[in-house]
Amino acid sequence: MPAEQAVRLSFTVVVDNNVDVFLPSQGPLQYPQPGPKSMLLAAQGFSSWLEVEGPDGETTRILYDFGRGGAVLPHNLELLGIDPTQADYLVLSHGHIDHYGGLSYLAAKYNLRTPLVTHPRSFGERGVRQAGGGVAGPWLLEQKETTAWLGQAPILAEGPTQLGPGLWVSGGIPRQSPRDVLWPGGLRRQNGEWQPDSLEDDQALVINLAGRGLVVVTGCCHAGVFNTIAAARAICPGVPLYALAGGLHLNFLDAGQLEGIVAGLLEENPGLVLPMHCTGALAQQVLRNRLGARCPFTTVGLTLALD
Ligand SMILES: [Fe+2]
Ligand SMILES: [Fe+2]
């Protein structure tokens, strides 16, 4: 078994915009059921827990993103039986507050001393262009803050960085695919001026799972679905896409643009697409209609278990 492959993956949604405890578990998808997990909280944002086992039985545990803030993340972690002190890495997908906002509270609550892996451009002051011409925000994440929260400097990953057997954080993702329609609403404040934000910090987790293929986990996917898949392929050439899971940021697309995304995904022919968070309810509905059983419902507490 080459060290470039993982042999088992467990992926659990910890924070998402949606919660539903009435979905039947099936195959590798285990949904939360009524009972204690009825108390799981939905919130605008994203966080997920991954356990990735290598060929020698060693497991790398990752908390990928931290939700919008407050007590939601530790509340859901506790209900899901996940101990964040067991994480080998904390990984931030990009510097938007609905992904980093819960980190300071979590780090303080659990006295976390875990390395944070992120892109150097995830730090800085960000905003969002509003329809009426205003700016939502600003939200500021500083490198020195995360260093203080976690007692150590972050690992700055500009390019692909291997975190375990068959497990990488993508690093910055080149924008190449004509199929992607990139969200134009992001702003970054530099020298006191708001500028369009190219979101070059956006990065995905890439798992090369033996016998399945690539599992790509996204935070907001601001780099675009097909650019992100291409970045995963560049890390693991020749490996087919098995699953795409996470926020896909398709909420601003019109019907024609969505159709282009669907057509591209049908060509990619993944076994599973799990659209969450900023994908948006309308785009989720279109994806489910068009991809059928390969695009199941998503919720906080969903676990995808693959070996
Ligand atoms: Fe974002
Ligand atoms: Fe987001």
XYZ file of C-alpha atoms and ligand atoms in Angstrom:
309
model
C 0.000 0.000 0.000
C 1.669 3.265 -1.037
C 2.058 5.926 1.655
C 0.191 8.256 -0.686
C -3.064 6.503 0.135
C -5.316 6.413 3.166
C -7.221 3.228 3.961
C -10.120 4.610 6.035
C -11.877 7.945 6.334
C -14.484 9.250 8.727
C -15.863 12.731 8.002
C -18.397 14.321 10.375
C -20.243 17.605 9.903
C -19.959 19.590 13.146
C -21.303 23.013 12.118
C -23.522 23.646 9.109
C -26.458 25.869 8.189
C -28.856 22.928 8.421
C -29.820 20.318 11.002
C -32.194 17.389 10.471
C -32.512 14.331 12.727
C -35.140 12.532 10.650
C -33.030 11.217 7.788
C -32.471 7.442 7.505
C -28.869 6.261 7.642
C -27.798 4.267 4.622
C -24.540 2.760 3.416
C -21.577 4.952 4.392
C -23.877 7.815 5.489
C -24.829 7.856 9.154
C -27.378 10.549 10.030
C -28.098 11.820 13.562
C -31.255 10.312 14.990
C -33.817 11.699 17.466
C -32.606 11.611 21.073
C -29.695 13.573 22.529
C -28.641 14.595 19.021
C -31.968 16.387 18.609
C -30.171 19.159 20.512
C -27.593 19.674 17.747
C -27.508 23.298 16.616
C -27.490 24.622 13.065
C -25.670 27.889 12.431
C -24.439 29.865 9.443
C -20.888 28.564 9.003
C -18.957 25.338 8.616
C -16.867 22.970 10.702
C -16.025 19.319 10.209
C -14.069 16.556 11.931
C -11.967 14.098 9.967
C -10.217 10.910 10.999
C -7.942 9.562 8.288
C -6.224 6.209 8.792
C -3.017 5.323 6.990
C -1.839 1.873 5.888
C 0.063 1.300 9.135
C -3.028 1.953 11.269
C -1.993 5.431 12.375
C -4.854 7.944 12.369
C -4.603 11.667 11.661
C -7.402 13.716 13.227
C -8.315 17.135 11.887
C -10.798 19.813 12.851
C -11.392 21.653 9.566
C -12.961 25.075 10.176
C -14.638 26.314 13.336
C -18.044 27.822 12.511
C -19.139 31.414 13.083
C -18.475 31.692 16.783
C -19.805 31.336 20.296
C -20.735 28.088 21.948
C -22.186 26.258 18.904
C -18.975 24.408 18.005
C -18.190 22.956 21.474
C -21.905 22.211 22.006
C -22.097 20.141 18.815
C -18.687 18.513 19.365
C -19.853 17.308 22.785
C -23.136 15.889 21.460
C -21.242 14.123 18.684
C -18.729 12.614 21.121
C -15.768 14.372 19.503
C -12.864 15.477 21.691
C -11.085 18.389 19.949
C -7.990 17.905 22.112
C -7.396 14.735 20.070
C -6.895 16.738 16.875
C -3.432 16.528 15.312
C -4.134 19.640 13.244
C -6.594 22.481 13.121
C -7.047 23.534 9.495
C -8.653 26.799 8.402
C -10.091 26.793 4.874
C -9.932 30.592 4.456
C -10.136 33.802 6.452
C -13.908 34.307 6.585
C -15.474 34.654 9.994
C -18.061 31.906 9.453
C -15.060 29.535 9.287
C -12.604 30.945 11.853
C -15.083 32.635 14.222
C -15.361 29.710 16.643
C -11.624 29.125 17.026
C -10.771 31.507 19.859
C -13.631 30.271 22.070
C -12.782 26.628 21.402
C -9.054 27.131 22.013
C -9.739 28.837 25.335
C -12.381 26.308 26.475
C -10.149 23.291 25.811
C -6.767 25.000 26.287
C -5.867 23.740 22.811
C -2.186 23.551 21.909
C -2.687 22.181 18.421
C -0.994 23.491 15.269
C -3.186 25.617 13.018
C -2.605 25.086 9.297
C -3.732 27.920 7.068
C -2.760 30.005 4.041
C -0.776 33.165 4.822
C -3.411 35.275 3.059
C -6.142 34.067 5.424
C -5.056 36.866 7.746
C -6.270 40.415 7.304
C -9.428 42.465 7.214
C -12.301 41.122 5.127
C -15.760 42.341 4.193
C -18.654 41.417 1.944
C -20.172 43.685 -0.696
C -23.865 44.255 -0.007
C -26.588 44.585 -2.634
C -27.357 48.184 -1.654
C -23.733 49.252 -2.078
C -22.603 48.979 1.542
C -20.029 46.646 3.073
C -20.835 43.960 5.654
C -18.037 43.618 8.190
C -15.231 44.337 8.704
C -13.926 41.113 10.188
C -10.273 40.949 11.133
C -8.168 37.826 11.716
C -4.556 38.409 12.709
C -1.748 35.881 12.771
C -0.608 37.093 16.188
C -4.117 36.366 17.547
C -4.057 32.707 16.497
C -0.528 32.429 17.899
C -1.815 33.730 21.229
C -4.916 31.510 21.214
C -2.966 28.304 20.495
C 0.410 29.084 22.076
C 2.247 28.600 18.794
C 2.680 30.174 15.389
C 0.500 28.759 12.592
C 1.844 26.469 9.870
C 1.540 28.642 6.769
C 0.652 26.472 3.784
C 0.895 28.328 0.490
C 1.220 25.137 -1.522
C 0.138 21.512 -1.042
C 1.088 20.261 2.413
C 0.883 16.612 3.453
C -0.616 16.061 6.905
C -0.724 12.252 6.909
C -0.729 9.215 4.610
C -2.976 10.081 1.673
C -3.982 13.383 3.310
C -3.145 16.904 2.150
C -4.245 20.459 2.542
C -4.309 21.834 -0.987
C -2.664 25.203 -0.404
C -3.641 28.023 -2.750
C -5.735 26.899 -5.725
C -5.022 28.244 -9.238
C -8.015 29.694 -11.071
C -7.980 27.946 -14.437
C -11.312 26.299 -15.199
C -13.692 28.191 -17.507
C -16.539 26.244 -15.885
C -16.273 27.979 -12.522
C -18.223 31.156 -11.781
C -16.405 32.820 -8.901
C -18.210 34.797 -6.223
C -17.536 38.513 -6.745
C -18.768 39.738 -3.342
C -15.598 39.362 -1.267
C -13.658 42.431 -0.147
C -10.269 42.884 1.527
C -9.258 46.161 3.179
C -5.697 47.211 2.434
C -4.178 50.580 3.254
C -7.617 51.709 4.435
C -9.315 50.933 1.110
C -11.740 48.136 0.312
C -10.502 46.123 -2.681
C -12.052 43.153 -4.525
C -10.888 40.001 -2.731
C -9.521 37.219 -4.927
C -9.689 34.869 -1.916
C -6.373 33.284 -2.819
C -6.289 31.811 0.703
C -9.120 29.386 -0.052
C -7.960 25.786 0.304
C -9.439 22.307 0.517
C -8.571 19.027 2.191
C -7.644 16.245 -0.210
C -7.753 12.565 0.747
C -6.569 9.817 -1.591
C -8.569 6.874 -0.308
C -7.465 3.416 -1.439
C -10.071 1.633 -3.547
C -12.276 4.747 -3.821
C -10.392 7.734 -5.171
C -10.152 11.365 -4.158
C -12.286 12.802 -1.381
C -12.214 16.603 -1.538
C -13.529 18.600 1.440
C -14.180 22.312 0.954
C -14.961 25.176 3.323
C -16.575 27.743 1.022
C -14.947 26.640 -2.250
C -14.367 30.258 -3.272
C -11.696 28.942 -5.658
C -14.463 27.208 -7.607
C -15.588 23.589 -7.753
C -13.602 22.617 -10.839
C -10.471 24.563 -9.923
C -10.546 22.805 -6.553
C -10.957 19.374 -8.140
C -8.074 20.226 -10.503
C -5.876 21.196 -7.531
C -6.658 17.831 -5.893
C -5.768 16.054 -9.151
C -2.486 17.965 -9.340
C -1.587 16.515 -5.930
C -2.732 12.990 -6.852
C -2.418 12.672 -10.640
C -4.587 10.078 -12.312
C -6.780 9.399 -9.266
C -10.516 9.681 -10.017
C -12.782 11.922 -7.945
C -14.863 9.872 -5.519
C -16.513 12.491 -3.296
C -16.875 16.252 -2.971
C -18.143 17.504 0.395
C -18.524 20.927 1.991
C -19.582 24.453 1.144
C -19.642 24.994 -2.623
C -20.711 28.666 -2.666
C -23.198 28.355 -5.505
C -25.856 30.498 -3.796
C -25.441 33.496 -6.138
C -25.695 31.639 -9.463
C -28.642 31.910 -11.833
C -30.320 28.808 -13.283
C -28.138 28.758 -16.414
C -24.919 29.073 -14.448
C -26.043 26.317 -12.078
C -26.744 24.106 -15.058
C -23.141 24.599 -16.155
C -21.910 23.449 -12.748
C -24.217 20.412 -12.857
C -23.019 19.499 -16.356
C -19.388 19.701 -15.212
C -20.092 17.558 -12.154
C -21.869 14.952 -14.274
C -18.727 14.807 -16.426
C -16.551 14.400 -13.325
C -18.865 11.529 -12.387
C -18.187 11.443 -8.619
C -19.740 8.742 -6.465
C -20.904 11.299 -3.888
C -21.530 15.037 -3.677
C -22.407 16.430 -0.246
C -23.209 20.121 -0.741
C -23.416 22.133 2.462
C -23.273 25.578 4.029
C -22.849 28.339 1.414
C -23.890 26.074 -1.469
C -27.317 27.587 -0.804
C -30.674 25.822 -0.505
C -31.689 26.433 -4.132
C -28.433 25.090 -5.545
C -28.599 22.119 -3.153
C -32.056 21.346 -4.514
C -30.856 21.528 -8.128
C -27.843 19.306 -7.391
C -30.026 16.720 -5.638
C -32.540 16.719 -8.464
C -29.869 16.266 -11.117
C -27.396 13.971 -9.350
C -30.038 11.849 -7.622
C -28.833 9.306 -5.065
C -25.243 10.490 -5.516
C -26.215 13.787 -3.844
C -27.808 12.900 -0.480
C -29.168 15.343 2.099
C -26.678 16.975 4.423
C -26.983 18.008 8.065
C -25.018 18.735 11.179
C -24.140 15.349 12.690
C -23.855 13.534 9.360
C -20.920 11.106 9.259
C -19.495 9.733 6.036
C -17.542 6.578 6.916
C -15.486 5.046 4.119
C -12.953 2.242 3.934
Fe -16.176 32.244 2.667
Fe -18.572 30.305 4.404
